[in-house]
Tab-separated table of C-alpha atoms and ligand atoms in Angstrom:
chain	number	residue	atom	x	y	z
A	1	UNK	CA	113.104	87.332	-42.209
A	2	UNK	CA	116.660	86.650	-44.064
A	3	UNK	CA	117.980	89.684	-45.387
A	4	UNK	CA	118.179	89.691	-49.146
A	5	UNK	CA	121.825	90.626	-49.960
A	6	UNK	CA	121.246	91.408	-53.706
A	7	UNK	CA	118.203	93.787	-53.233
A	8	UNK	CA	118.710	97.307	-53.993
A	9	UNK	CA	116.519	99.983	-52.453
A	10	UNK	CA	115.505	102.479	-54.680
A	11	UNK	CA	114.911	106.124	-53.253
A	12	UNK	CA	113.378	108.595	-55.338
A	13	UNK	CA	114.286	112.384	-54.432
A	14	UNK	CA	112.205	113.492	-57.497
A	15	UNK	CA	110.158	115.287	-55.029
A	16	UNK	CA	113.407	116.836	-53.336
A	17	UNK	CA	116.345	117.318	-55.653
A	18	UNK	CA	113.807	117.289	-58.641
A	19	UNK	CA	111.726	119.640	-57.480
A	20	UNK	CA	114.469	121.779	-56.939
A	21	UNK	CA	114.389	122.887	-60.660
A	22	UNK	CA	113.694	125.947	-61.566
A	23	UNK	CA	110.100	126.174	-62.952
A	24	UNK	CA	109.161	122.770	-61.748
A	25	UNK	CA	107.789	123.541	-58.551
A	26	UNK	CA	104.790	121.526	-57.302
A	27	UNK	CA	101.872	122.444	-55.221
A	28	UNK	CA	101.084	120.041	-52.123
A	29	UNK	CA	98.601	118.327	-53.872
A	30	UNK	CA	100.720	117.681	-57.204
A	31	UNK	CA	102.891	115.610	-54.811
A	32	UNK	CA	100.554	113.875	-53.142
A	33	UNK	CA	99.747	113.091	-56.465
A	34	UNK	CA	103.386	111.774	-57.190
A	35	UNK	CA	103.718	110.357	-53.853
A	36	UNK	CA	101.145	108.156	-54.523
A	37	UNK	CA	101.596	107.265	-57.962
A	38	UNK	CA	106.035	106.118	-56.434
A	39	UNK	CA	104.123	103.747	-54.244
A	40	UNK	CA	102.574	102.352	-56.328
A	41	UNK	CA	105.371	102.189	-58.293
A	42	UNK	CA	107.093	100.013	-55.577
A	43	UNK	CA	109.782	102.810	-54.678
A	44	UNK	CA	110.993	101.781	-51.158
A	45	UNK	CA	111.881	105.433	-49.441
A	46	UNK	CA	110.572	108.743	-50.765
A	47	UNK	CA	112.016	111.888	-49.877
A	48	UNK	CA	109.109	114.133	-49.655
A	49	UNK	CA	111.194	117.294	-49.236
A	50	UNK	CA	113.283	119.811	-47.388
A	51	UNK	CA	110.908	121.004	-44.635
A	52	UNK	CA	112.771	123.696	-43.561
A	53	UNK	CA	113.268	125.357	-46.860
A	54	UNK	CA	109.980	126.748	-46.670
A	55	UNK	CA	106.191	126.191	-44.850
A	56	UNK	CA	105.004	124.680	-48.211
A	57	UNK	CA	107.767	122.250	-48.739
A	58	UNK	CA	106.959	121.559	-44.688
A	59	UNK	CA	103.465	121.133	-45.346
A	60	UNK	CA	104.083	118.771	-48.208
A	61	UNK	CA	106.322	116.667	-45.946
A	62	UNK	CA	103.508	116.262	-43.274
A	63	UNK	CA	100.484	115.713	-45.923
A	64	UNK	CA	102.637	113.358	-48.107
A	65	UNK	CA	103.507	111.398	-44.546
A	66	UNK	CA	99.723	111.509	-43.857
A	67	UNK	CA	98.585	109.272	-47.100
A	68	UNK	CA	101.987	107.158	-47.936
A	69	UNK	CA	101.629	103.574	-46.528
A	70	UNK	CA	104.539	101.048	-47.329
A	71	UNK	CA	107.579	103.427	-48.081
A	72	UNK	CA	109.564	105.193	-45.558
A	73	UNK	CA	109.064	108.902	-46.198
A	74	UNK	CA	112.615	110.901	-46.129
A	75	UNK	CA	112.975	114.509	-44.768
A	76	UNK	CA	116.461	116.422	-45.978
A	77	UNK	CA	118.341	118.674	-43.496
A	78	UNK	CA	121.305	120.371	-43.331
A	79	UNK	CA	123.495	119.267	-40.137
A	80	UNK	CA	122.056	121.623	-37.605
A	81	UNK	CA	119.429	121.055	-34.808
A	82	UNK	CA	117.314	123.846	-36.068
A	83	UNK	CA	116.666	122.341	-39.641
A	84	UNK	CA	116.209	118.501	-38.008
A	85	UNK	CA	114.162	119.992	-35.186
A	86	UNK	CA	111.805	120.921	-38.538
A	87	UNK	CA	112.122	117.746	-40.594
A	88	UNK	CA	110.790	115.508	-37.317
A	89	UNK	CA	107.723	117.619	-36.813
A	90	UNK	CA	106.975	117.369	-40.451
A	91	UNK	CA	107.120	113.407	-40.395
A	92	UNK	CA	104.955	112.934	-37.407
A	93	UNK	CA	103.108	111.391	-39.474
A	94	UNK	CA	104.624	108.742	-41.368
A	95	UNK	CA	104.500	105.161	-40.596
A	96	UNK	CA	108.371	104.992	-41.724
A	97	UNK	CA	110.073	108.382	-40.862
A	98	UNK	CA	113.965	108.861	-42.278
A	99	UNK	CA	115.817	111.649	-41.314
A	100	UNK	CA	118.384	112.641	-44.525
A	101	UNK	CA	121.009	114.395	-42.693
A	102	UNK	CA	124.587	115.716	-43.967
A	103	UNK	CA	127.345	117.978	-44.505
A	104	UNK	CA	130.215	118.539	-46.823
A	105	UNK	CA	133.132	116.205	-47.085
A	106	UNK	CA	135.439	117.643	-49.790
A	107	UNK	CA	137.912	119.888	-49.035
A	108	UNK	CA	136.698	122.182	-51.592
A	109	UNK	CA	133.440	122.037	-49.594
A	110	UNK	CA	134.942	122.262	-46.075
A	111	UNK	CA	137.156	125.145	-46.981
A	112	UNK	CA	135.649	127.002	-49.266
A	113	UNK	CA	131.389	126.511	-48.454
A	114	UNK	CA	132.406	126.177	-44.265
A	115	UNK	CA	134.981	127.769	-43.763
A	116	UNK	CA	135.970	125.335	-41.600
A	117	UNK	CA	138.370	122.238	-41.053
A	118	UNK	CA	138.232	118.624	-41.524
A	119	UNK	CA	138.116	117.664	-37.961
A	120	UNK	CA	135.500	120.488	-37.053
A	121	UNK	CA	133.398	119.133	-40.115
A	122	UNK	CA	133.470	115.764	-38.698
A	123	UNK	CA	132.481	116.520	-35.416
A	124	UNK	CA	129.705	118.622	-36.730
A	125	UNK	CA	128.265	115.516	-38.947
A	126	UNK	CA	128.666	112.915	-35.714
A	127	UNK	CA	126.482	115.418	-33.904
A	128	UNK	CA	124.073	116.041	-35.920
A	129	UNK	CA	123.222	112.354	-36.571
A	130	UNK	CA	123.094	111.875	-32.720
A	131	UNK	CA	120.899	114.716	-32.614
A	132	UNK	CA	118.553	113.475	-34.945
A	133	UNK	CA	118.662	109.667	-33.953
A	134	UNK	CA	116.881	110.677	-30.846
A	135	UNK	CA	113.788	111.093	-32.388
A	136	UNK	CA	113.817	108.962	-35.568
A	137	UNK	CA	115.715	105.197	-35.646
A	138	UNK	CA	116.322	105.718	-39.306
A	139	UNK	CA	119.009	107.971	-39.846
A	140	UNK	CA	120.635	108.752	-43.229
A	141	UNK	CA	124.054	110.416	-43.481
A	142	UNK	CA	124.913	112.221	-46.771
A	143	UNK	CA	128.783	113.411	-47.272
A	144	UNK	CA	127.907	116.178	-49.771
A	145	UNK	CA	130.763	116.217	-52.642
A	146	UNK	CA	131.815	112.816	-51.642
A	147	UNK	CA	132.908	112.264	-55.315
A	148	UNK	CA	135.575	114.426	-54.618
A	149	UNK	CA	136.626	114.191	-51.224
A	150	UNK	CA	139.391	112.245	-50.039
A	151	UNK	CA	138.710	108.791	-49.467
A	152	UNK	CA	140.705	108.005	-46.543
A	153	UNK	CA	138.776	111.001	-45.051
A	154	UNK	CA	135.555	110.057	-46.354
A	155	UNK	CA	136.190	106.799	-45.009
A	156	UNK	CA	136.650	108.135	-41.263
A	157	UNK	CA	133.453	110.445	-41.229
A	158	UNK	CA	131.782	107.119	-42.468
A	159	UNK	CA	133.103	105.735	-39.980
A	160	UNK	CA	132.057	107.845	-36.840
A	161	UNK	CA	128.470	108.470	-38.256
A	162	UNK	CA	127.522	104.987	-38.494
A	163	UNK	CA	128.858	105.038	-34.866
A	164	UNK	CA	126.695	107.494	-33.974
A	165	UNK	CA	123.591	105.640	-35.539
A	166	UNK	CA	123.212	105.874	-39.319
A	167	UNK	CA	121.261	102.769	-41.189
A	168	UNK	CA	122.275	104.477	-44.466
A	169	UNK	CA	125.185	106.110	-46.052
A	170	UNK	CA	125.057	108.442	-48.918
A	171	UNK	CA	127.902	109.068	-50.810
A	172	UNK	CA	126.983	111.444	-53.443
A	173	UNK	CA	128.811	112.683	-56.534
A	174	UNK	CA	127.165	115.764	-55.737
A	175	UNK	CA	128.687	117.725	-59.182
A	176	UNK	CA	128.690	114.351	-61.513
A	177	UNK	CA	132.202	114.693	-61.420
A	178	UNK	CA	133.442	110.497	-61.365
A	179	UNK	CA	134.188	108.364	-64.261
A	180	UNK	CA	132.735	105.268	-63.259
A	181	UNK	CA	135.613	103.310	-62.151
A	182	UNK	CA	136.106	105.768	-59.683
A	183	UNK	CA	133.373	105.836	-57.974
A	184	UNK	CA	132.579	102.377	-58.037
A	185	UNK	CA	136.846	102.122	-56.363
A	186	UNK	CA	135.272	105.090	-53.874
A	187	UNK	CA	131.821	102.597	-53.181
A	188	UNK	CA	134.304	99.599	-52.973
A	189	UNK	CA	137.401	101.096	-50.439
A	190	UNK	CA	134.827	101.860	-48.430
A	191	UNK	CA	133.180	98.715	-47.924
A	192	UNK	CA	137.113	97.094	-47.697
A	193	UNK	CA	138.133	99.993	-45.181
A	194	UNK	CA	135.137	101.114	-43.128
A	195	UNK	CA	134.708	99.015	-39.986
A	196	UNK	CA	131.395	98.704	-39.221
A	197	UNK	CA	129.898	99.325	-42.878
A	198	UNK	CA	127.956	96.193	-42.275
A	199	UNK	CA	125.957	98.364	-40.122
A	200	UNK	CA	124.460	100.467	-42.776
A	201	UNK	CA	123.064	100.260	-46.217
A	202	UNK	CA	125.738	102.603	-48.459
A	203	UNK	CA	123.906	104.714	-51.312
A	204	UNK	CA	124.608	106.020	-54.134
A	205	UNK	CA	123.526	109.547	-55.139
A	206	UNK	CA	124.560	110.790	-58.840
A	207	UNK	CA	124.135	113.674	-60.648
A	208	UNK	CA	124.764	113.751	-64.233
A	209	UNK	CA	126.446	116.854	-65.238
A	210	UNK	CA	129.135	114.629	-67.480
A	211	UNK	CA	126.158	112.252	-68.661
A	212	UNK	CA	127.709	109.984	-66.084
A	213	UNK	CA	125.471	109.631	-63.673
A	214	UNK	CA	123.740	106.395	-64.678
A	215	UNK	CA	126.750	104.896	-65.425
A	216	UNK	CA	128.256	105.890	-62.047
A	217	UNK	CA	124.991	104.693	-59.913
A	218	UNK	CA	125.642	101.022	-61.736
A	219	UNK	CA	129.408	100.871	-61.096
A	220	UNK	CA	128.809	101.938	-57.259
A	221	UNK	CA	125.510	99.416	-56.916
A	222	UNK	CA	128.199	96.460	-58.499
A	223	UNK	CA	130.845	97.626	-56.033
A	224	UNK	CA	128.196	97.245	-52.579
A	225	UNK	CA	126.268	100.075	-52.446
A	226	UNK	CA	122.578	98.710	-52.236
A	227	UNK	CA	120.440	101.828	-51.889
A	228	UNK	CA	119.956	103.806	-55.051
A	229	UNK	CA	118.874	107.459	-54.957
A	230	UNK	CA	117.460	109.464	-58.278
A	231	UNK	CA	114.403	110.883	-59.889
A	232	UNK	CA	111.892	109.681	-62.616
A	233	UNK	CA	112.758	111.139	-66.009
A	234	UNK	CA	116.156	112.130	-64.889
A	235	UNK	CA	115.077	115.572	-63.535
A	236	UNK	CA	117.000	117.341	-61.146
A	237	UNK	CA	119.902	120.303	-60.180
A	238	UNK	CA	121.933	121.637	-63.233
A	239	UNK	CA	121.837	118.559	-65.989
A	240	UNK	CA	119.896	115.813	-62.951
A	241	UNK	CA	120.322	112.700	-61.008
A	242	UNK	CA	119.910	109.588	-62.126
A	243	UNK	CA	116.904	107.818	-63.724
A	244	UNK	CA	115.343	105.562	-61.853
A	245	UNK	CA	113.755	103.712	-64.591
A	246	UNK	CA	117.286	103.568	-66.738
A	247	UNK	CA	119.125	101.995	-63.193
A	248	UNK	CA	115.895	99.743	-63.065
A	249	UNK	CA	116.107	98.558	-66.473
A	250	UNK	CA	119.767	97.885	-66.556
A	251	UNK	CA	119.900	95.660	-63.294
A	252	UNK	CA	116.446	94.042	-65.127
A	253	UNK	CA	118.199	93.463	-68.536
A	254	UNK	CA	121.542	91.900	-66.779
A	255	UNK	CA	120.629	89.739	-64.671
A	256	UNK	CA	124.604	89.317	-64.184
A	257	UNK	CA	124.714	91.885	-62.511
A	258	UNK	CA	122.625	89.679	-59.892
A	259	UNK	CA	120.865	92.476	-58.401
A	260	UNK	CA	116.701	93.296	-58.323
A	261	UNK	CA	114.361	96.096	-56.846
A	262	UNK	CA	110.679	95.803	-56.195
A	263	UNK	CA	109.965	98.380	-58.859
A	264	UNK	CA	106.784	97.744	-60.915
A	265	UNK	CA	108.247	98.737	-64.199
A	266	UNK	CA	105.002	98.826	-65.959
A	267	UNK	CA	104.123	101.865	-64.037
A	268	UNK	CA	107.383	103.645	-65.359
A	269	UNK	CA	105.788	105.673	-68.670
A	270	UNK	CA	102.741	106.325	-67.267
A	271	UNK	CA	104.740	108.171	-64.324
A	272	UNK	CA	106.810	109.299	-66.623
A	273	UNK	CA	104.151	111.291	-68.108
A	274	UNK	CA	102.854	112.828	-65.227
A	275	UNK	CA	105.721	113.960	-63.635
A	276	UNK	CA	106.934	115.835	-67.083
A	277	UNK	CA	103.079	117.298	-67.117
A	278	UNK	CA	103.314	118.182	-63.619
A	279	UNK	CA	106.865	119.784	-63.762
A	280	UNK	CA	106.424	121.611	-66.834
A	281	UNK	CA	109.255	119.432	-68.110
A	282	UNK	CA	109.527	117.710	-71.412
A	283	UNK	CA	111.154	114.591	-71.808
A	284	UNK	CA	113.694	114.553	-74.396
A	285	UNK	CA	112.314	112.452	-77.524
A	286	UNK	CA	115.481	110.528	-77.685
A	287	UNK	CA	115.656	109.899	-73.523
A	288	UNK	CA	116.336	106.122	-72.922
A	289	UNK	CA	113.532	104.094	-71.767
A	290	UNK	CA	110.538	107.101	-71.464
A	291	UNK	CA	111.111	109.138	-74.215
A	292	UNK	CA	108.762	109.310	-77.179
A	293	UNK	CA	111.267	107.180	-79.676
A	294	UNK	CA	112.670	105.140	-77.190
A	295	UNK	CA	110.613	101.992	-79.373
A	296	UNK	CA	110.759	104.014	-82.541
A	297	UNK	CA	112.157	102.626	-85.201
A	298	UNK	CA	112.877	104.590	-88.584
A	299	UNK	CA	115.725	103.196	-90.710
A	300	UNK	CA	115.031	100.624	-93.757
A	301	UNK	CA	117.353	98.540	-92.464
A	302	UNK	CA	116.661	98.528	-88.510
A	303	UNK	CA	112.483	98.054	-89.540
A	304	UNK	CA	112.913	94.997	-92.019
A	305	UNK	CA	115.261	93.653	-88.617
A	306	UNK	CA	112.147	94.367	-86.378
A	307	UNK	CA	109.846	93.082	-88.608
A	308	UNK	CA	111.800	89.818	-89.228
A	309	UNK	CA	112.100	89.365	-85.364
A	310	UNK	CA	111.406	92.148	-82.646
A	311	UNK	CA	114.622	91.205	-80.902
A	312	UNK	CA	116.556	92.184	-83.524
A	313	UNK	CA	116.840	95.609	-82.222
A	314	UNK	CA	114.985	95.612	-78.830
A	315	UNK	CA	116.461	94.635	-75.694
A	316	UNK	CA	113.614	95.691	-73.596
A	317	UNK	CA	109.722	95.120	-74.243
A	318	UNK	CA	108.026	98.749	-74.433
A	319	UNK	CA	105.411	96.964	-72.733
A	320	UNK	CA	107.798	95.995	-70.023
A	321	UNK	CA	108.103	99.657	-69.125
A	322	UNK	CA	104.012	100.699	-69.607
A	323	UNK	CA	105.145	101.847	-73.246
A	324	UNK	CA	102.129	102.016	-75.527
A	325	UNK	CA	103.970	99.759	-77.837
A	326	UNK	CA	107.135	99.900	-80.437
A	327	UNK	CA	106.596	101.912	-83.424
A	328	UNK	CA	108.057	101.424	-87.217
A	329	UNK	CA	107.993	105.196	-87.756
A	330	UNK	CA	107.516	105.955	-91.880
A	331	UNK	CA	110.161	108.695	-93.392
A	332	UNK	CA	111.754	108.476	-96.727
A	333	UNK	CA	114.676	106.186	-94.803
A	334	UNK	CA	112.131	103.441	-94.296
A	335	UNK	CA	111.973	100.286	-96.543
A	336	UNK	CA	109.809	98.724	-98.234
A	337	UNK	CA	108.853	95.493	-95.340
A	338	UNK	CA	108.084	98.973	-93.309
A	339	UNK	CA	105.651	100.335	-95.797
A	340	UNK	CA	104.015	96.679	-96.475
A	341	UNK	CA	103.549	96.825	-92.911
A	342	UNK	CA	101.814	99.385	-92.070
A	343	UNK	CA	99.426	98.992	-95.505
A	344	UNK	CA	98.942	95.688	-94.328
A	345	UNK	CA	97.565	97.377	-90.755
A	346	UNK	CA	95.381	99.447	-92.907
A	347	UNK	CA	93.807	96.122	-94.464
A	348	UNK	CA	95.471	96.930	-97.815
A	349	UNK	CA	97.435	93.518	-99.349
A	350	UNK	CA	99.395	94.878	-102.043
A	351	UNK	CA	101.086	92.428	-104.695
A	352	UNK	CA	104.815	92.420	-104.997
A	353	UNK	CA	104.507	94.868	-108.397
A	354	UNK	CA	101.971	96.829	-106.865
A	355	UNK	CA	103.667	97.330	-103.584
A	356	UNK	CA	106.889	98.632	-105.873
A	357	UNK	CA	105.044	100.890	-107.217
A	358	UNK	CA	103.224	102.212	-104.157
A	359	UNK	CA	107.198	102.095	-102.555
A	360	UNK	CA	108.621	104.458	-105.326
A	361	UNK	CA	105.492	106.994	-104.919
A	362	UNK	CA	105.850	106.781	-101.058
A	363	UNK	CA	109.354	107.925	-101.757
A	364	UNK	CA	108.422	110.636	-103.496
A	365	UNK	CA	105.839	112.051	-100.902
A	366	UNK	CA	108.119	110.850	-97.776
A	367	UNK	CA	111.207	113.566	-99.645
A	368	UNK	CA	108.604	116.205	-99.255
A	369	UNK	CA	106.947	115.348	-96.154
A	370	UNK	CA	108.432	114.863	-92.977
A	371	UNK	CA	105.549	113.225	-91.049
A	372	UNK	CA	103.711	110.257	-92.836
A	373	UNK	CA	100.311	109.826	-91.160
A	374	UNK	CA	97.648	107.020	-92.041
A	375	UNK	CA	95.726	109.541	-94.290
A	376	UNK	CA	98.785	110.025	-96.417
A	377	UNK	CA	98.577	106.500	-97.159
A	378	UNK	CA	95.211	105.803	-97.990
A	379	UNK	CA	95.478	108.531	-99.922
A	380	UNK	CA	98.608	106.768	-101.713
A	381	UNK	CA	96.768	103.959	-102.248
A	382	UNK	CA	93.098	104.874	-102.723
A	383	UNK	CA	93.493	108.007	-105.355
A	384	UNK	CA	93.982	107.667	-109.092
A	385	UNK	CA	94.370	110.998	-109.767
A	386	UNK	CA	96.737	111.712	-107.651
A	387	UNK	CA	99.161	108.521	-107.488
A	388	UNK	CA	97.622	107.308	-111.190
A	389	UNK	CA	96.507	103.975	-109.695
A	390	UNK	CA	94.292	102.443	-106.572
A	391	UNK	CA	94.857	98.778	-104.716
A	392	UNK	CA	92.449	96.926	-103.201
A	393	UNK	CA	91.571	96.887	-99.354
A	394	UNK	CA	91.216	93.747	-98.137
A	395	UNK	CA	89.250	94.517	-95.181
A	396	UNK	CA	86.849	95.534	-97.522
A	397	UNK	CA	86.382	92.318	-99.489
B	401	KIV	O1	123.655	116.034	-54.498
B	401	KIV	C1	123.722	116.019	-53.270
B	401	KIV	O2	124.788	115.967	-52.666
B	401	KIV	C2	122.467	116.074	-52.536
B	401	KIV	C3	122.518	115.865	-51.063
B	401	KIV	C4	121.730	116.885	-50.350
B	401	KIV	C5	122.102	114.470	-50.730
B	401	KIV	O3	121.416	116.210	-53.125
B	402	ZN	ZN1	121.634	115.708	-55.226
């Protein structure tokens, strides 16, 4: 089969760097859960965990291994034989093992986390991927810190691991440190410099402690990486990774960009959902593409748009995402087309004087109230005493 140049892999590490929030821990069955719920969701590589971290993140590995069928399951490790001894006997069991292998590549990391020099660092990476490649053909390299390492440097240790047998290369911005143009420049020099980077898939691996790391995961992807690495809902270390569903959704909504996944993006609320249950983690109201008012719409002006045509103010279909659907959200902002709308739901028809009238006592209840609910409107329109007069429901005729 031809190899599709303008795929992009997705891997999800919400069961690895997610999971390493504090207070989201998951039991082994809560990821099998998960596990199963990121196949489905087309995901192509999950990384089930760190197995040596502990005998239930081990036991996860192997279980999660056990039931997974298409994706290749991932296992983290530092760059030591002990830890990758570990991470194979956890995947014995999956159909696709991946060893996720690394070290630091910053000089902030090498000095001041090692200890230790540049050349000593290197040598310590190259081993460690021939270690592991003896037991598993797919080998990832991660260069921990990459956003701030040196590129010329970066670019050697690339070099030498893909030597030793790495399909993939992870170059993370381990402390969402790059504006975008950096590290899509970092992404790009090393495709221009590295020779034999058409041996391996690069990554990208953002976290998002400037807000960046979206932003950054796009700008590498247009620069060659093809292998994107985050978590659903964002979660993750300090302020998390990437989104999935937002890198998803952008490459879906440019098609400029010319790039696709296999991602089911119906699945993406419902998962959403789950994982936020599971993890004890609420989604921000406001978060782009899951959150609860990512298809609300509240201002006069922005409803009678919607209302006129939907694409007046949405670029994506909530349905497109497994969104319940859009919703014209009633406050004492909203307009009149907003009100008429949702009467109109309610099987009231209200003539243009009546509807006026209906609109100015709305007002008045929507100052005092912050959270209009069907009952408040039948009420608005079905009570004499309290609104003075009552309109006629359709439906009812
Ligand atoms: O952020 C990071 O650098 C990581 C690596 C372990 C891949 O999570
Ligand atoms: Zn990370």
């Amino acid at each position: 089969m031809l190899h599709d140049p303008n795929r992009v892999y997705v891997f999800d590490t919400t069961l690895r760097d997610g999971e390493q929030v504090p207070g989201c821990q998951l039991t082994t069955p809560e990821k099998i859960e998960i596990a199963r719920e990121l196949e489905a969701l087309g995901v192509d590589i999950i990384e089930a965990g760190f197995p040596v971290s502990s005998p239930g993140d081990f036991q996860s590995v192997v279980e999660i291994s056990k039931v997974v069928k298409e994706p290749t399951v991932c296992a983290l490790t530092r760059a030591n034989k002990g830890d990758i001894d570990v991470a194979v006997a956890a995947l014995q069991y999956a159909k696709h093992p991946r060893i996720h292998t690394g070290i630091g590549s910053s000089d902030m990391h090498i000095k001041h986390k090692f200890n230790s020099t540049r050349e000593e660092i290197l040598e310590r990476a190259v081993e460690a991927v021939k270690y592991a490649k003896r037991s598993v053909e797919d080998i990832e390299f991660y260069a921990e810190d990459a956003g701030r390492a040196d590129v010329e440097y970066l670019a050697k240790m690339i070099e030498a691991v893909i030597t030793a047998g790495a399909t993939v290369v992870n170059i993370p911005d381990t402390n969402g440190y790059c504006l975008p143009n950096q590290y899509g420049d970092k992404i790009r020099y090393l495709k221009e410099n590295v020779k034999n980077i058409d041996k391996a898939v690069i990554s990208v691996h953002c976290h998002n402690d400037l807000g960046l790391a979206t932003a950054n995961s796009i700008a590498g992807l247009q620069n060659g990486a093809r292998q994107v690495e985050g978590t659903i809902n964002g979660i993750g270390e300090r302020a998390g990774n990437t989104s999935i569903e937002e890198v998803v959704m952008i490459l879906k909504t440019h098609p400029i960009l010319g790039l696709h996944t296999k991602i089911n993006t119906k699945n993406f609320y419902e998962l959403s959902r789950m994982v936020s249950t599971q993890m004890r983690m609420v989604v921000q109201p406001n978060k782009a593409i899951v959150g609860s008012n990512a298809f609300a719409h509240s201002s006069g002006i922005h409803q009678d748009g919607f209302l006129k045509m939907r694409e007046n103010y949405e670029i994506i279909k909530p349905e497109d995402v497994g969104f319940p659907s859009a919703t014209i959200v009633l406050t004492a902002r909203s307009g009149r087309h907003a009100l008429k709308f949702h009467l109109e739901r309610l099987g009231y028809k209200l003539d243009k004087e009546e509807l006026a009238d209906a609109y100015h006592r709305f007002l008045t209840l929507a100052d005092n109230k912050l959270d209009i609910k069907d009952d408040d409107l039948l009420l608005l329109v079905n009570s004499n005493t309290l609104y003075g007069q009552s309109f006629t429901n359709v439906s009812n005729k």
